[in-house]
Amino acid sequence: MKVLICGGGGMLGHRLWLTFRPRFDTYVTLRRALSDYAAWNWYQPARTLEHCDVSRFDRLRGFARQLRPHVVINAVGLVKQRPEAEQPIAAIETNALFPHRLAELCGELGCRLIHISTDCVFSGRNRAGRYGNYRETDEPDPADLYGRSKLLGEPLPAHAAQRGAAPHVLVLRTSLVGHELLTRQGLLEWFLEQRGRVRGFAHARFSGLTTNEAADLLARLVAEFPDLCGLYHVASLPISKLDLLLRLREAYGLEIEIEPDESVVIDRTLCGERFRAATGYVAPPWEDMIRRMHAERPPRGGQGHAASSGEG
């Protein structure tokens, strides 16, 4: 099985590379130069397309036409924590246009596309007395440019929650927590750099996965569910940002005071029942996912290797 990972240097992408490399005939694209990742010694030049950003789609098209992958995974995304996420052109080009171009290319090549979307297509606000537990059939109501651009970028026709709507495209909505290599923009990396006291939002809830768990799940979908298509919500047990920080503090042995903050009320939890019915997937408890994420953490700056990481 030949797999191409787009965005292989990102928070999810590098975990996909490490997970897929032993299991599949795996190739990867990097937005930066391959030399930027030399400290980790993970990426193989013959399997890597470097300097591949969304503005240079012709490079990706030529690479994919030559490679002829069976599956393409889109882990490219302009996350809301990056300054460029506030720039409409950059956000739309990366989060909205690129996935559709990729879906068109995959259709041309006759290969499958797995696209990673987000729970931020929902606002998490009160809906006539209801909070969270969003289903695939619920109407999205993104609250910011990031959510709107990600919604526009889901390469599916209307009524995509119906199986068979796009036979070569699988879109997974979820939320991810994980380590990064060359950036420090996500919740985990931000938390690891804090000292003293931070606030933890007691009423900001989500139901995502760690990137380690997500990579394993995607490998299973590639190997065992080749015909799964359409739109699905992938969810764990709901957790608040406060409880997540408390568990991270314990697992990583951090001396940080976490002050509960009840001022923010957002519930972007997803209902994963439809995905569970289709695949049998049940996410591990948060304690287990976090413990594994810590054990498999990438070496900071590429120096050394974490125990039991398998990232040699």
XYZ file of C-alpha atoms in Angstrom:
312
model
C 0.000 0.000 0.000
C 1.548 3.291 -1.120
C 0.643 6.280 1.085
C 1.463 9.969 0.606
C 1.282 12.203 3.697
C 0.837 15.896 2.916
C 2.139 18.106 5.710
C 4.519 15.548 7.179
C 6.398 17.987 9.389
C 3.400 19.215 11.359
C 1.916 18.217 14.677
C -0.079 15.346 13.187
C 2.040 14.831 10.088
C 5.256 13.797 11.832
C 3.337 11.275 13.954
C 1.763 9.893 10.774
C 5.200 9.483 9.229
C 6.577 7.661 12.270
C 3.505 5.418 12.485
C 3.090 4.683 8.776
C 6.755 4.264 7.843
C 7.077 0.678 9.210
C 3.635 -0.399 7.975
C 3.232 1.059 4.487
C 5.217 2.246 1.477
C 5.153 5.809 2.800
C 6.080 9.170 1.255
C 5.803 12.651 2.688
C 5.717 16.334 1.759
C 7.367 19.033 3.875
C 6.667 22.757 3.737
C 10.234 23.512 4.812
C 13.614 22.259 3.650
C 14.494 18.681 4.514
C 17.620 20.012 6.219
C 15.444 21.802 8.795
C 14.505 18.377 10.163
C 18.011 16.891 10.007
C 18.358 16.844 13.801
C 15.665 14.155 14.042
C 17.066 12.030 11.214
C 13.603 10.687 10.409
C 12.799 11.709 6.848
C 14.381 9.932 3.896
C 15.306 12.102 0.875
C 14.042 9.544 -1.631
C 10.639 9.550 0.085
C 10.332 13.280 0.742
C 9.149 16.239 -1.328
C 10.554 19.321 0.402
C 9.623 22.987 -0.113
C 6.055 21.910 -0.847
C 3.604 24.539 0.355
C 0.073 25.170 -0.843
C 1.153 27.948 -3.220
C 3.256 25.471 -5.205
C 0.618 22.896 -6.034
C 2.245 22.053 -9.359
C 5.157 20.499 -7.442
C 2.790 18.290 -5.503
C 0.816 17.396 -8.619
C 3.941 16.297 -10.466
C 5.187 14.305 -7.481
C 1.847 12.555 -7.004
C 1.462 11.747 -10.697
C 4.864 10.114 -10.678
C 4.285 8.347 -7.349
C 0.728 7.108 -8.025
C -0.203 6.604 -4.348
C -3.129 4.465 -3.260
C -3.969 6.818 -0.373
C -3.259 10.507 0.270
C -3.657 11.921 3.785
C -4.047 15.677 4.082
C -2.481 16.842 7.345
C -1.880 20.354 5.994
C -3.623 23.094 7.927
C -3.198 26.689 9.023
C -4.102 26.476 12.706
C -5.714 29.362 14.527
C -2.693 29.894 16.798
C -0.508 30.992 13.868
C -0.514 34.724 13.031
C -1.262 33.936 9.373
C -4.569 32.388 10.437
C -5.966 35.908 10.765
C -5.085 36.662 7.140
C -8.025 35.690 4.915
C -5.963 34.925 1.815
C -3.564 32.609 3.652
C -6.341 30.884 5.604
C -8.539 30.360 2.561
C -5.691 29.190 0.337
C -4.457 26.646 2.896
C -7.592 25.464 4.672
C -10.236 25.899 1.963
C -8.769 25.756 -1.551
C -5.918 23.284 -1.081
C -8.111 20.354 0.083
C -10.368 20.732 -2.956
C -7.392 20.839 -5.304
C -6.069 17.738 -3.579
C -9.416 15.954 -3.873
C -9.539 16.766 -7.574
C -6.020 15.410 -8.031
C -6.876 12.232 -6.128
C -9.921 11.765 -8.325
C -7.715 12.080 -11.389
C -5.236 9.534 -10.010
C -7.932 7.142 -8.800
C -6.667 7.183 -5.225
C -8.287 7.733 -1.854
C -8.081 11.018 0.059
C -8.357 11.173 3.849
C -8.816 14.777 4.947
C -8.542 15.940 8.561
C -11.058 18.606 9.543
C -11.886 20.125 12.929
C -14.518 20.517 15.612
C -14.116 24.280 15.109
C -16.662 24.126 12.293
C -19.026 24.410 15.280
C -19.159 27.417 17.591
C -19.725 25.423 20.771
C -22.423 27.853 21.858
C -25.867 27.274 23.282
C -28.299 25.854 20.706
C -31.801 26.139 22.145
C -30.642 24.680 25.438
C -28.251 22.173 23.855
C -24.488 22.229 24.172
C -21.989 20.134 22.266
C -22.388 16.476 21.254
C -22.494 17.565 17.607
C -23.512 15.004 15.013
C -22.568 14.921 11.343
C -26.068 16.119 10.461
C -25.897 19.217 12.687
C -25.579 22.521 10.865
C -22.070 23.981 11.265
C -21.820 27.505 12.677
C -18.118 28.399 12.797
C -17.307 31.404 14.951
C -14.072 32.564 13.322
C -12.066 32.602 10.106
C -10.286 29.379 11.004
C -13.533 27.472 11.457
C -15.080 28.961 8.327
C -12.046 28.181 6.189
C -11.871 24.601 7.479
C -15.560 24.107 6.762
C -15.143 25.416 3.225
C -12.215 23.055 2.808
C -14.120 19.852 3.484
C -14.021 18.346 -0.026
C -17.466 16.804 0.040
C -20.769 17.571 -1.670
C -23.928 18.494 0.193
C -25.388 15.806 2.458
C -21.930 14.257 2.826
C -22.986 12.523 6.042
C -24.732 10.019 3.796
C -22.403 7.131 2.991
C -21.238 7.058 -0.606
C -21.519 10.800 -1.217
C -17.881 11.025 -2.352
C -16.513 7.549 -3.045
C -12.826 8.485 -2.913
C -12.925 11.030 -0.042
C -13.095 10.464 3.714
C -13.381 13.559 5.932
C -12.768 13.186 9.660
C -13.710 15.941 12.070
C -11.850 15.853 15.368
C -9.591 17.893 17.643
C -5.952 17.046 18.292
C -3.432 17.448 21.094
C 0.199 16.675 20.435
C 3.850 17.558 20.289
C 5.390 19.735 17.586
C 8.844 19.727 16.014
C 9.701 23.220 14.762
C 6.820 25.232 16.210
C 5.341 25.883 19.638
C 1.789 26.881 18.737
C -0.541 24.220 20.115
C -1.933 23.796 23.613
C 0.578 21.169 24.723
C 3.715 23.025 23.657
C 2.341 26.247 25.128
C 1.675 24.505 28.438
C 5.121 22.904 28.585
C 6.737 26.337 28.361
C 4.690 27.920 31.152
C 5.975 28.750 34.608
C 4.113 29.773 37.730
C 0.350 29.996 37.257
C -1.985 29.461 34.300
C -5.738 29.460 33.880
C -7.664 26.322 33.009
C -11.113 26.741 31.498
C -13.523 24.541 33.419
C -16.386 24.941 30.930
C -14.453 24.689 27.645
C -15.072 21.092 26.565
C -13.928 19.022 23.623
C -13.607 15.345 22.704
C -10.484 14.974 20.604
C -7.489 12.648 20.458
C -3.765 12.817 20.941
C -1.832 12.796 17.685
C -0.294 9.444 18.644
C -3.735 7.886 18.909
C -4.965 9.623 15.757
C -2.023 8.295 13.746
C -2.725 4.734 14.868
C -6.391 5.139 14.015
C -5.610 6.464 10.540
C -3.278 3.530 9.907
C -6.109 1.184 10.822
C -8.520 3.007 8.512
C -6.065 2.708 5.631
C -5.467 -1.003 6.215
C -8.887 -2.235 7.291
C -11.510 0.169 5.917
C -10.536 0.992 2.321
C -14.117 1.773 1.300
C -15.062 4.083 4.176
C -15.993 7.462 2.716
C -18.013 10.565 3.473
C -18.046 12.606 6.676
C -17.478 11.221 10.174
C -16.945 12.636 13.653
C -14.126 11.000 15.621
C -14.486 11.518 19.362
C -13.147 10.466 22.732
C -14.827 10.946 26.086
C -15.455 14.684 26.623
C -12.924 16.558 28.727
C -12.592 20.177 29.811
C -9.470 22.205 29.106
C -8.995 22.429 32.873
C -9.056 18.662 33.350
C -6.784 18.191 30.353
C -4.182 20.558 31.812
C -4.385 18.793 35.166
C -3.714 15.433 33.518
C -0.889 16.862 31.431
C 0.701 18.379 34.520
C 0.656 15.023 36.273
C 1.956 13.007 33.321
C 4.769 15.438 32.492
C 5.710 16.156 36.107
C 5.252 19.914 35.792
C 5.286 22.344 38.697
C 2.605 24.695 37.428
C -0.326 26.081 39.380
C -3.582 25.766 37.451
C -6.317 28.185 38.432
C -9.856 27.114 37.447
C -11.556 29.694 35.237
C -15.314 29.465 34.666
C -15.634 32.572 32.491
C -15.517 30.743 29.140
C -18.373 28.425 28.153
C -17.694 26.515 24.922
C -18.688 22.926 24.206
C -17.347 21.578 20.926
C -17.702 17.927 21.849
C -18.542 15.658 18.938
C -20.768 12.607 18.832
C -18.735 9.683 17.526
C -21.567 7.140 17.420
C -21.765 6.952 13.630
C -18.019 6.429 13.280
C -18.084 3.828 16.053
C -20.864 1.946 14.283
C -18.895 1.954 11.036
C -15.504 0.971 12.457
C -15.949 -0.297 16.017
C -13.552 2.399 17.211
C -13.586 3.377 20.886
C -10.966 5.890 22.007
C -8.780 4.994 24.997
C -9.240 6.930 28.254
C -7.500 10.292 28.356
C -5.076 9.080 31.020
C -3.851 6.330 28.699
C -3.579 8.595 25.651
C -1.620 11.218 27.593
C 0.661 8.640 29.197
C 1.535 7.242 25.792
C 2.004 10.705 24.282
C 4.491 11.506 27.026
C 6.355 8.212 26.579
C 6.604 8.708 22.806
C 7.392 12.424 22.880
C 9.915 13.536 20.258
C 13.318 14.672 21.491
C 13.435 18.443 21.882
C 15.370 19.897 18.999
C 16.175 16.413 17.787
C 18.706 15.736 20.540
C 18.483 12.230 21.950
C 15.453 9.981 21.957
C 12.610 9.528 24.383
C 12.328 6.119 25.968
C 10.063 3.646 24.186
C 9.452 6.081 21.352
C 10.541 3.861 18.495
C 11.682 7.013 16.746
C 15.236 6.040 15.864
